[in-house]
Amino acid sequence: MASTTGNAFDTRLFKRLISFTKPYRGTFYFVALSAILTAVVAIGMPYLIKVAIDDHIIPREFQGFMTVIGLMVAVLIADVLLQLSFIYYANWLGQQVIRDLRLKLFDHMLGFKMKYFDKSAVGKLVTRAVSDIETIASIFSQGLFVIISDLLKMIVVLGFMAFNSWRLTLIALIVMPFILYATRVFQKAMKKAFEDVRNQVSNLNSFVQERVTGMKIVQIFNREKIEYQRFKEINDKHRNAWVKTVWYNSIFFPIAEMASSITIGLIVYIGVIMNIGAEVSMVEIGTIVMFIDLSQKLFRPLRQIADKFNTLQMGMVAANRVFTILDTDSQIEDQGEKIAADLKGEIEFKNVDFGYVEDELVLKNLSFKVNAGETVAIVGATGAGKSTIINLLSRFYEINGGDILIDSASAKAYQLHSLRSQIAVVLQDVFLFADTILNNITLQDETISKEDVIIAAKKIGVHDFISSLPNGYDYNVKERGVMLSSGQRQLIAFLRAYVSNPSILILDEATSSIDAHSEQLIQEATEIITKGRTSIIIAHRLATIKKADKIIVMDAGQIVEMGNHSELLEKENGYYRNLYEVQFAQQEVA
């Protein structure tokens, strides 16, 4: 599982993240080498300035001075090229890693049970897959390698300083313990602050996504002011989380700058004191100037390391969140070996128990059989468990007990992908992607041509409706199909199910908010696509119920009656008969 330790830096999490660089080892080592060479080059310019001052400017000896200047230019060019390579390939590596990580995360999420999505806010999942993973890229582009480079610079600079003057080096190190302690405290505080920031970003994304999606409800119930106030509160929390990080930065960096200035002052002061009254200078002027420059190169990386460690910490927090999802075991069991090809469509529920919440069963000891080619209508009050049967047959959820048989074999015996390829579902709440009608029908299945779609559309009577739209089958329905009416969206869903040529068809044929013409088209489409294949229909239309080979009447997760329309109407005080008189009789009169 992803780590949730409170350490300032989680080594185990870091190692796991670094494992994603294995396919790019060459680039990884090149970036590391660039970091090392950049550290070495860092001492080149201060040393050449020392040589220029002590060997040429002070003694006014200009022979060879241009050579020193030429070496300075060469060091400058080398530094620029190394920095260019370092920055480009560190960023390139980061983008490769997050591409692979995002693909792995999305592939993992595709296999989750519906139960996981029932409990997870869409906005938070979007944050994990997009902004959190983007934050991880900064570990490589602005965090890890920059920190390594800066640490190497400090080591090289410190060693070079000690080699030239151990006395001045000790002066430079006087304030080092204080800075290191401040940096450690700063790192721990920033980790907590960044965790708060990421939480508030997730809350903000989730709130905005839900309100934008449900804007119609917000406006219908006049909730604009209330939702605005709630958003203001969440936005304020997000701001306060960021302000806390700014506060820590505003404390740390002036302290680090002050320590650097004190060090420079001490170097100059002690360097001058060491030379006063001495017949031979103990420290050359060029060396003092070099130490001033080197002390800057010593403390600047230290300040930057703290800043870059912030970036690293934020990336690590994001990585922890992403790995938490990757470590989530919420996949439907897929250990079946049977290929579901050319199924007859015989379905049997045997003593099935199921609940969305533990210890709260929705279906209780449910048993029924659907023969191959039969059309079965399921009716009952809201909450009776009708839609649950659809979810279980497609294995969106795992049952608590019993078994579901398809062609006399357990549904678990089939490979999940092959089983679902033989089942087509038309839900009451039709979901369409922001794409063309054609792509919403084929779902990018290359085996289904446009000609196949047109032939199928003509068969079920929706070709004229699609052709009447601008650009016809290439008409973009926008997000969630908002450019179409609910009846038109359902017709597209019927066509989508029909072209997949399933062995088993499941329909939720609700007719709320659709016009009479669309309802007639849907009724005709239902008759065509159910012909010759096993069909289970959550029936809302009397015409469908009458034509069904079998009607299953449900109440509170159990079957209370079963039979055809005529048989069930004959039962005195029967559940179906009462339901018919209340809900369906007026349809017959109409």
PDB file of N, CA and C in Angstrom, residues 102-156:
ATOM      1  N   ARG A 102       0.211   7.636 -15.679  1.00  0.00           N
ATOM      2  CA  ARG A 102      -1.189   7.983 -15.943  1.00  0.00           C
ATOM      3  C   ARG A 102      -1.888   6.850 -16.697  1.00  0.00           C
ATOM      4  N   LEU A 103      -1.181   6.235 -17.645  1.00  0.00           N
ATOM      5  CA  LEU A 103      -1.759   5.099 -18.361  1.00  0.00           C
ATOM      6  C   LEU A 103      -2.030   3.934 -17.410  1.00  0.00           C
ATOM      7  N   LYS A 104      -1.076   3.683 -16.515  1.00  0.00           N
ATOM      8  CA  LYS A 104      -1.232   2.592 -15.547  1.00  0.00           C
ATOM      9  C   LYS A 104      -2.413   2.880 -14.617  1.00  0.00           C
ATOM     10  N   LEU A 105      -2.539   4.127 -14.186  1.00  0.00           N
ATOM     11  CA  LEU A 105      -3.631   4.502 -13.290  1.00  0.00           C
ATOM     12  C   LEU A 105      -4.978   4.369 -13.986  1.00  0.00           C
ATOM     13  N   PHE A 106      -5.070   4.874 -15.222  1.00  0.00           N
ATOM     14  CA  PHE A 106      -6.350   4.830 -15.936  1.00  0.00           C
ATOM     15  C   PHE A 106      -6.747   3.392 -16.244  1.00  0.00           C
ATOM     16  N   ASP A 107      -5.765   2.577 -16.636  1.00  0.00           N
ATOM     17  CA  ASP A 107      -6.045   1.167 -16.911  1.00  0.00           C
ATOM     18  C   ASP A 107      -6.532   0.464 -15.645  1.00  0.00           C
ATOM     19  N   HIS A 108      -5.937   0.815 -14.511  1.00  0.00           N
ATOM     20  CA  HIS A 108      -6.354   0.220 -13.233  1.00  0.00           C
ATOM     21  C   HIS A 108      -7.777   0.642 -12.887  1.00  0.00           C
ATOM     22  N   MET A 109      -8.093   1.897 -13.110  1.00  0.00           N
ATOM     23  CA  MET A 109      -9.429   2.406 -12.793  1.00  0.00           C
ATOM     24  C   MET A 109     -10.498   1.794 -13.697  1.00  0.00           C
ATOM     25  N   LEU A 110     -10.123   1.465 -14.932  1.00  0.00           N
ATOM     26  CA  LEU A 110     -11.089   0.856 -15.853  1.00  0.00           C
ATOM     27  C   LEU A 110     -11.612  -0.480 -15.337  1.00  0.00           C
ATOM     28  N   GLY A 111     -10.823  -1.141 -14.508  1.00  0.00           N
ATOM     29  CA  GLY A 111     -11.227  -2.455 -14.004  1.00  0.00           C
ATOM     30  C   GLY A 111     -11.918  -2.422 -12.655  1.00  0.00           C
ATOM     31  N   PHE A 112     -12.135  -1.229 -12.101  1.00  0.00           N
ATOM     32  CA  PHE A 112     -12.761  -1.138 -10.787  1.00  0.00           C
ATOM     33  C   PHE A 112     -14.216  -1.586 -10.812  1.00  0.00           C
ATOM     34  N   LYS A 113     -14.656  -2.108  -9.684  1.00  0.00           N
ATOM     35  CA  LYS A 113     -16.067  -2.413  -9.515  1.00  0.00           C
ATOM     36  C   LYS A 113     -16.863  -1.106  -9.487  1.00  0.00           C
ATOM     37  N   MET A 114     -18.127  -1.204  -9.851  1.00  0.00           N
ATOM     38  CA  MET A 114     -18.983  -0.029  -9.771  1.00  0.00           C
ATOM     39  C   MET A 114     -19.081   0.485  -8.333  1.00  0.00           C
ATOM     40  N   LYS A 115     -18.917  -0.415  -7.381  1.00  0.00           N
ATOM     41  CA  LYS A 115     -19.003  -0.036  -5.970  1.00  0.00           C
ATOM     42  C   LYS A 115     -17.963   1.021  -5.635  1.00  0.00           C
ATOM     43  N   TYR A 116     -16.794   0.930  -6.252  1.00  0.00           N
ATOM     44  CA  TYR A 116     -15.742   1.909  -5.990  1.00  0.00           C
ATOM     45  C   TYR A 116     -16.173   3.295  -6.463  1.00  0.00           C
ATOM     46  N   PHE A 117     -16.740   3.351  -7.674  1.00  0.00           N
ATOM     47  CA  PHE A 117     -17.167   4.643  -8.216  1.00  0.00           C
ATOM     48  C   PHE A 117     -18.386   5.184  -7.472  1.00  0.00           C
ATOM     49  N   ASP A 118     -19.191   4.274  -6.914  1.00  0.00           N
ATOM     50  CA  ASP A 118     -20.339   4.718  -6.118  1.00  0.00           C
ATOM     51  C   ASP A 118     -19.878   5.521  -4.909  1.00  0.00           C
ATOM     52  N   LYS A 119     -18.720   5.156  -4.365  1.00  0.00           N
ATOM     53  CA  LYS A 119     -18.241   5.773  -3.126  1.00  0.00           C
ATOM     54  C   LYS A 119     -17.202   6.863  -3.363  1.00  0.00           C
ATOM     55  N   SER A 120     -16.735   7.019  -4.588  1.00  0.00           N
ATOM     56  CA  SER A 120     -15.653   7.968  -4.865  1.00  0.00           C
ATOM     57  C   SER A 120     -16.167   9.168  -5.646  1.00  0.00           C
ATOM     58  N   ALA A 121     -15.791  10.364  -5.194  1.00  0.00           N
ATOM     59  CA  ALA A 121     -16.200  11.584  -5.886  1.00  0.00           C
ATOM     60  C   ALA A 121     -15.457  11.692  -7.219  1.00  0.00           C
ATOM     61  N   VAL A 122     -16.184  12.015  -8.270  1.00  0.00           N
ATOM     62  CA  VAL A 122     -15.591  12.110  -9.609  1.00  0.00           C
ATOM     63  C   VAL A 122     -14.496  13.166  -9.641  1.00  0.00           C
ATOM     64  N   GLY A 123     -14.757  14.310  -8.996  1.00  0.00           N
ATOM     65  CA  GLY A 123     -13.769  15.394  -9.001  1.00  0.00           C
ATOM     66  C   GLY A 123     -12.441  14.973  -8.403  1.00  0.00           C
ATOM     67  N   LYS A 124     -12.476  14.166  -7.345  1.00  0.00           N
ATOM     68  CA  LYS A 124     -11.236  13.711  -6.708  1.00  0.00           C
ATOM     69  C   LYS A 124     -10.483  12.735  -7.607  1.00  0.00           C
ATOM     70  N   LEU A 125     -11.215  11.865  -8.280  1.00  0.00           N
ATOM     71  CA  LEU A 125     -10.563  10.930  -9.203  1.00  0.00           C
ATOM     72  C   LEU A 125      -9.929  11.677 -10.371  1.00  0.00           C
ATOM     73  N   VAL A 126     -10.604  12.708 -10.848  1.00  0.00           N
ATOM     74  CA  VAL A 126     -10.048  13.530 -11.931  1.00  0.00           C
ATOM     75  C   VAL A 126      -8.779  14.221 -11.445  1.00  0.00           C
ATOM     76  N   THR A 127      -8.800  14.714 -10.218  1.00  0.00           N
ATOM     77  CA  THR A 127      -7.613  15.363  -9.641  1.00  0.00           C
ATOM     78  C   THR A 127      -6.445  14.395  -9.594  1.00  0.00           C
ATOM     79  N   ARG A 128      -6.703  13.156  -9.172  1.00  0.00           N
ATOM     80  CA  ARG A 128      -5.623  12.161  -9.096  1.00  0.00           C
ATOM     81  C   ARG A 128      -5.038  11.880 -10.480  1.00  0.00           C
ATOM     82  N   ALA A 129      -5.915  11.718 -11.476  1.00  0.00           N
ATOM     83  CA  ALA A 129      -5.468  11.301 -12.814  1.00  0.00           C
ATOM     84  C   ALA A 129      -4.846  12.443 -13.610  1.00  0.00           C
ATOM     85  N   VAL A 130      -5.153  13.678 -13.249  1.00  0.00           N
ATOM     86  CA  VAL A 130      -4.665  14.814 -14.042  1.00  0.00           C
ATOM     87  C   VAL A 130      -3.670  15.665 -13.245  1.00  0.00           C
ATOM     88  N   SER A 131      -4.162  16.471 -12.316  1.00  0.00           N
ATOM     89  CA  SER A 131      -3.276  17.437 -11.662  1.00  0.00           C
ATOM     90  C   SER A 131      -2.272  16.773 -10.719  1.00  0.00           C
ATOM     91  N   ASP A 132      -2.669  15.718  -9.992  1.00  0.00           N
ATOM     92  CA  ASP A 132      -1.720  15.046  -9.097  1.00  0.00           C
ATOM     93  C   ASP A 132      -0.567  14.427  -9.887  1.00  0.00           C
ATOM     94  N   ILE A 133      -0.899  13.778 -10.977  1.00  0.00           N
ATOM     95  CA  ILE A 133       0.163  13.153 -11.784  1.00  0.00           C
ATOM     96  C   ILE A 133       1.029  14.223 -12.441  1.00  0.00           C
ATOM     97  N   GLU A 134       0.438  15.347 -12.823  1.00  0.00           N
ATOM     98  CA  GLU A 134       1.227  16.444 -13.392  1.00  0.00           C
ATOM     99  C   GLU A 134       2.200  16.976 -12.341  1.00  0.00           C
ATOM    100  N   THR A 135       1.766  17.007 -11.101  1.00  0.00           N
ATOM    101  CA  THR A 135       2.638  17.461 -10.014  1.00  0.00           C
ATOM    102  C   THR A 135       3.821  16.514  -9.838  1.00  0.00           C
ATOM    103  N   ILE A 136       3.597  15.221 -10.070  1.00  0.00           N
ATOM    104  CA  ILE A 136       4.682  14.242  -9.951  1.00  0.00           C
ATOM    105  C   ILE A 136       5.805  14.546 -10.937  1.00  0.00           C
ATOM    106  N   ALA A 137       5.465  15.081 -12.109  1.00  0.00           N
ATOM    107  CA  ALA A 137       6.486  15.404 -13.116  1.00  0.00           C
ATOM    108  C   ALA A 137       7.504  16.384 -12.566  1.00  0.00           C
ATOM    109  N   SER A 138       7.075  17.274 -11.679  1.00  0.00           N
ATOM    110  CA  SER A 138       7.992  18.277 -11.124  1.00  0.00           C
ATOM    111  C   SER A 138       9.059  17.649 -10.244  1.00  0.00           C
ATOM    112  N   ILE A 139       8.831  16.421  -9.762  1.00  0.00           N
ATOM    113  CA  ILE A 139       9.861  15.724  -8.983  1.00  0.00           C
ATOM    114  C   ILE A 139      11.125  15.573  -9.822  1.00  0.00           C
ATOM    115  N   PHE A 140      10.942  15.276 -11.093  1.00  0.00           N
ATOM    116  CA  PHE A 140      12.091  15.057 -11.975  1.00  0.00           C
ATOM    117  C   PHE A 140      12.593  16.362 -12.594  1.00  0.00           C
ATOM    118  N   SER A 141      11.668  17.242 -12.961  1.00  0.00           N
ATOM    119  CA  SER A 141      12.064  18.462 -13.656  1.00  0.00           C
ATOM    120  C   SER A 141      12.599  19.542 -12.722  1.00  0.00           C
ATOM    121  N   GLN A 142      12.062  19.622 -11.485  1.00  0.00           N
ATOM    122  CA  GLN A 142      12.450  20.696 -10.578  1.00  0.00           C
ATOM    123  C   GLN A 142      12.871  20.217  -9.197  1.00  0.00           C
ATOM    124  N   GLY A 143      12.723  18.925  -8.928  1.00  0.00           N
ATOM    125  CA  GLY A 143      12.995  18.438  -7.589  1.00  0.00           C
ATOM    126  C   GLY A 143      14.231  17.579  -7.467  1.00  0.00           C
ATOM    127  N   LEU A 144      14.096  16.306  -7.817  1.00  0.00           N
ATOM    128  CA  LEU A 144      15.132  15.308  -7.566  1.00  0.00           C
ATOM    129  C   LEU A 144      16.496  15.697  -8.125  1.00  0.00           C
ATOM    130  N   PHE A 145      16.589  15.886  -9.443  1.00  0.00           N
ATOM    131  CA  PHE A 145      17.898  16.115 -10.061  1.00  0.00           C
ATOM    132  C   PHE A 145      18.478  17.470  -9.689  1.00  0.00           C
ATOM    133  N   VAL A 146      17.610  18.455  -9.501  1.00  0.00           N
ATOM    134  CA  VAL A 146      18.099  19.764  -9.076  1.00  0.00           C
ATOM    135  C   VAL A 146      18.690  19.664  -7.679  1.00  0.00           C
ATOM    136  N   ILE A 147      18.034  18.912  -6.796  1.00  0.00           N
ATOM    137  CA  ILE A 147      18.560  18.714  -5.444  1.00  0.00           C
ATOM    138  C   ILE A 147      19.894  17.986  -5.484  1.00  0.00           C
ATOM    139  N   ILE A 148      19.970  16.935  -6.313  1.00  0.00           N
ATOM    140  CA  ILE A 148      21.232  16.193  -6.453  1.00  0.00           C
ATOM    141  C   ILE A 148      22.335  17.116  -6.964  1.00  0.00           C
ATOM    142  N   SER A 149      22.012  17.902  -7.985  1.00  0.00           N
ATOM    143  CA  SER A 149      22.978  18.830  -8.554  1.00  0.00           C
ATOM    144  C   SER A 149      23.458  19.838  -7.516  1.00  0.00           C
ATOM    145  N   ASP A 150      22.501  20.378  -6.742  1.00  0.00           N
ATOM    146  CA  ASP A 150      22.865  21.375  -5.729  1.00  0.00           C
ATOM    147  C   ASP A 150      23.701  20.769  -4.610  1.00  0.00           C
ATOM    148  N   LEU A 151      23.357  19.535  -4.204  1.00  0.00           N
ATOM    149  CA  LEU A 151      24.142  18.865  -3.168  1.00  0.00           C
ATOM    150  C   LEU A 151      25.577  18.617  -3.648  1.00  0.00           C
ATOM    151  N   LEU A 152      25.715  18.186  -4.884  1.00  0.00           N
ATOM    152  CA  LEU A 152      27.047  17.963  -5.450  1.00  0.00           C
ATOM    153  C   LEU A 152      27.827  19.271  -5.539  1.00  0.00           C
ATOM    154  N   LYS A 153      27.148  20.345  -5.909  1.00  0.00           N
ATOM    155  CA  LYS A 153      27.808  21.654  -5.965  1.00  0.00           C
ATOM    156  C   LYS A 153      28.342  22.039  -4.591  1.00  0.00           C
ATOM    157  N   MET A 154      27.530  21.820  -3.571  1.00  0.00           N
ATOM    158  CA  MET A 154      27.948  22.164  -2.209  1.00  0.00           C
ATOM    159  C   MET A 154      29.158  21.350  -1.779  1.00  0.00           C
ATOM    160  N   ILE A 155      29.165  20.057  -2.107  1.00  0.00           N
ATOM    161  CA  ILE A 155      30.281  19.180  -1.728  1.00  0.00           C
ATOM    162  C   ILE A 155      31.560  19.611  -2.449  1.00  0.00           C
ATOM    163  N   VAL A 156      31.442  19.836  -3.770  1.00  0.00           N
ATOM    164  CA  VAL A 156      32.611  20.236  -4.565  1.00  0.00           C
ATOM    165  C   VAL A 156      33.128  21.591  -4.101  1.00  0.00           C
TER     166      VAL A 156
END
